[in-house]
Amino acid sequence: MTWKRAVFALFTVAAGTNVPTPLLLVYQERLDLSAEVLTALFGCYAAGLVPALLVAGELSDRLGRRRVAIPGIVLSAVASLAFAAAGDSLTLLFLARFAQGVVSGVVFSVGSAWVGELSLASGEGAGGRRAAVAMTAGFSSVR
């Protein structure tokens, strides 16, 4: 993989993970969810994200960046499709949002390290800047 493809993966996952955020308000109205349930849906993402951030980097050190990042990227699309397919199922909304957190943690941690490694020839700090710009652009692309 080239650093450009790794950066694109970071951008895509960051954008995809934020798409559901405004939709949660639609689900709140459509399913008549309380403020507490809506907050739990937001928090469910973090509950998946934080442990994945802590575990994925070490896992990719042992197994290799590609073996951890590629499944994470693919599963990110699956999690987004599950969220889109949730319909009136609150259980599927929670599961999809949790899965989005897990795959985001995997891709963000492993992808950032991978971009750094793939960018070594571009000079010190190039990888970190590329990863930061990719994720920031992805997060800000959703309105």
Tab-separated table of C-alpha atoms in Angstrom:
chain	number	residue	atom	x	y	z
A	1	MET	CA	0.000	0.000	0.000
A	2	THR	CA	1.192	3.528	-0.675
A	3	TRP	CA	0.930	6.371	1.815
A	4	LYS	CA	-1.695	7.974	-0.457
A	5	ARG	CA	-3.970	4.951	-0.203
A	6	ALA	CA	-3.475	4.763	3.549
A	7	VAL	CA	-4.337	8.469	3.844
A	8	PHE	CA	-7.444	7.910	1.722
A	9	ALA	CA	-8.480	5.056	4.021
A	10	LEU	CA	-8.111	7.310	7.082
A	11	PHE	CA	-10.135	10.035	5.375
A	12	THR	CA	-12.875	7.624	4.294
A	13	VAL	CA	-13.296	5.985	7.696
A	14	ALA	CA	-13.279	9.373	9.456
A	15	ALA	CA	-15.979	10.667	7.107
A	16	GLY	CA	-18.001	7.466	7.360
A	17	THR	CA	-17.936	7.417	11.123
A	18	ASN	CA	-19.418	10.917	11.302
A	19	VAL	CA	-22.211	10.433	8.768
A	20	PRO	CA	-24.552	8.839	11.355
A	21	THR	CA	-24.140	11.611	13.913
A	22	PRO	CA	-26.822	13.957	12.524
A	23	LEU	CA	-28.979	10.924	11.697
A	24	LEU	CA	-29.171	10.075	15.381
A	25	LEU	CA	-31.452	13.084	15.816
A	26	VAL	CA	-33.681	11.741	13.053
A	27	TYR	CA	-33.791	8.376	14.797
A	28	GLN	CA	-34.578	10.112	18.094
A	29	GLU	CA	-37.664	11.698	16.582
A	30	ARG	CA	-38.673	8.697	14.473
A	31	LEU	CA	-38.343	6.170	17.310
A	32	ASP	CA	-39.371	8.589	20.063
A	33	LEU	CA	-36.096	8.065	21.919
A	34	SER	CA	-35.424	9.772	25.210
A	35	ALA	CA	-32.444	12.078	25.670
A	36	GLU	CA	-30.805	9.345	27.749
A	37	VAL	CA	-31.099	6.771	24.980
A	38	LEU	CA	-29.737	9.252	22.444
A	39	THR	CA	-26.802	9.979	24.744
A	40	ALA	CA	-26.201	6.243	25.095
A	41	LEU	CA	-26.095	5.916	21.295
A	42	PHE	CA	-23.428	8.629	21.172
A	43	GLY	CA	-21.508	7.016	24.035
A	44	CYS	CA	-21.722	3.574	22.497
A	45	TYR	CA	-19.342	4.754	19.766
A	46	ALA	CA	-16.749	5.773	22.368
A	47	ALA	CA	-17.210	2.484	24.202
A	48	GLY	CA	-15.988	0.719	21.058
A	49	LEU	CA	-13.413	3.319	20.040
A	50	VAL	CA	-11.308	3.562	23.202
A	51	PRO	CA	-10.520	-0.143	23.725
A	52	ALA	CA	-9.802	-0.555	20.003
A	53	LEU	CA	-7.367	2.371	20.105
A	54	LEU	CA	-5.568	0.727	23.014
A	55	VAL	CA	-5.355	-2.770	21.511
A	56	ALA	CA	-5.057	-2.351	17.732
A	57	GLY	CA	-1.644	-0.699	17.639
A	58	GLU	CA	0.043	-3.467	19.599
A	59	LEU	CA	-1.808	-6.070	17.583
A	60	SER	CA	-0.562	-4.541	14.341
A	61	ASP	CA	2.991	-4.454	15.731
A	62	ARG	CA	2.788	-8.237	16.107
A	63	LEU	CA	0.717	-9.179	13.037
A	64	GLY	CA	1.589	-6.378	10.642
A	65	ARG	CA	-0.219	-3.197	9.673
A	66	ARG	CA	-1.895	-4.661	6.586
A	67	ARG	CA	-3.328	-7.694	8.419
A	68	VAL	CA	-5.052	-5.439	10.952
A	69	ALA	CA	-5.894	-2.310	8.940
A	70	ILE	CA	-7.455	-3.888	5.833
A	71	PRO	CA	-10.118	-5.888	7.724
A	72	GLY	CA	-10.825	-2.753	9.782
A	73	ILE	CA	-11.392	-0.721	6.622
A	74	VAL	CA	-13.720	-3.368	5.174
A	75	LEU	CA	-15.614	-3.742	8.453
A	76	SER	CA	-16.035	0.035	8.588
A	77	ALA	CA	-18.159	-0.179	5.457
A	78	VAL	CA	-20.107	-3.108	6.927
A	79	ALA	CA	-20.780	-1.147	10.134
A	80	SER	CA	-22.027	1.823	8.115
A	81	LEU	CA	-24.328	-0.437	6.105
A	82	ALA	CA	-25.647	-1.974	9.334
A	83	PHE	CA	-26.390	1.504	10.651
A	84	ALA	CA	-28.205	2.391	7.427
A	85	ALA	CA	-30.188	-0.855	7.563
A	86	ALA	CA	-31.170	-0.487	11.222
A	87	GLY	CA	-34.566	0.960	10.404
A	88	ASP	CA	-36.648	0.839	13.568
A	89	SER	CA	-34.330	-1.567	15.402
A	90	LEU	CA	-32.792	0.164	18.397
A	91	THR	CA	-30.683	-2.922	19.068
A	92	LEU	CA	-29.143	-2.784	15.587
A	93	LEU	CA	-28.514	0.947	15.999
A	94	PHE	CA	-26.539	0.272	19.175
A	95	LEU	CA	-24.624	-2.623	17.634
A	96	ALA	CA	-23.803	-0.666	14.472
A	97	ARG	CA	-22.694	2.404	16.399
A	98	PHE	CA	-20.512	0.295	18.700
A	99	ALA	CA	-19.011	-1.457	15.656
A	100	GLN	CA	-18.290	1.926	14.067
A	101	GLY	CA	-16.364	2.862	17.186
A	102	VAL	CA	-14.348	-0.361	17.161
A	103	VAL	CA	-13.389	-0.179	13.496
A	104	SER	CA	-12.610	3.525	13.789
A	105	GLY	CA	-10.248	2.828	16.665
A	106	VAL	CA	-8.550	0.097	14.668
A	107	VAL	CA	-8.198	2.118	11.479
A	108	PHE	CA	-7.217	5.376	13.167
A	109	SER	CA	-4.466	3.861	15.302
A	110	VAL	CA	-3.079	1.369	12.805
A	111	GLY	CA	-3.637	3.610	9.790
A	112	SER	CA	-1.815	6.528	11.405
A	113	ALA	CA	1.171	4.328	12.226
A	114	TRP	CA	1.116	2.886	8.726
A	115	VAL	CA	1.020	6.323	7.102
A	116	GLY	CA	3.989	7.275	9.271
A	117	GLU	CA	5.966	4.239	8.138
A	118	LEU	CA	5.035	4.723	4.487
A	119	SER	CA	6.028	8.402	4.667
A	120	LEU	CA	9.538	7.969	6.095
A	121	ALA	CA	11.168	8.910	2.789
A	122	SER	CA	9.306	12.238	2.821
A	123	GLY	CA	11.068	13.485	5.931
A	124	GLU	CA	10.487	13.602	9.636
A	125	GLY	CA	6.920	14.411	10.622
A	126	ALA	CA	5.432	13.971	7.137
A	127	GLY	CA	3.458	10.891	8.149
A	128	GLY	CA	1.974	12.509	11.226
A	129	ARG	CA	0.907	15.563	9.263
A	130	ARG	CA	-0.607	13.447	6.504
A	131	ALA	CA	-2.558	11.302	8.957
A	132	ALA	CA	-3.781	14.338	10.912
A	133	VAL	CA	-4.926	16.163	7.785
A	134	ALA	CA	-6.683	13.039	6.450
A	135	MET	CA	-8.654	12.430	9.618
A	136	THR	CA	-9.466	16.106	10.158
A	137	ALA	CA	-10.660	16.443	6.577
A	138	GLY	CA	-12.758	13.297	6.957
A	139	PHE	CA	-14.330	14.493	10.197
A	140	SER	CA	-15.108	17.913	8.739
A	141	SER	CA	-16.471	16.628	5.400
A	142	VAL	CA	-19.833	15.696	6.883
A	143	ARG	CA	-22.348	18.474	7.352
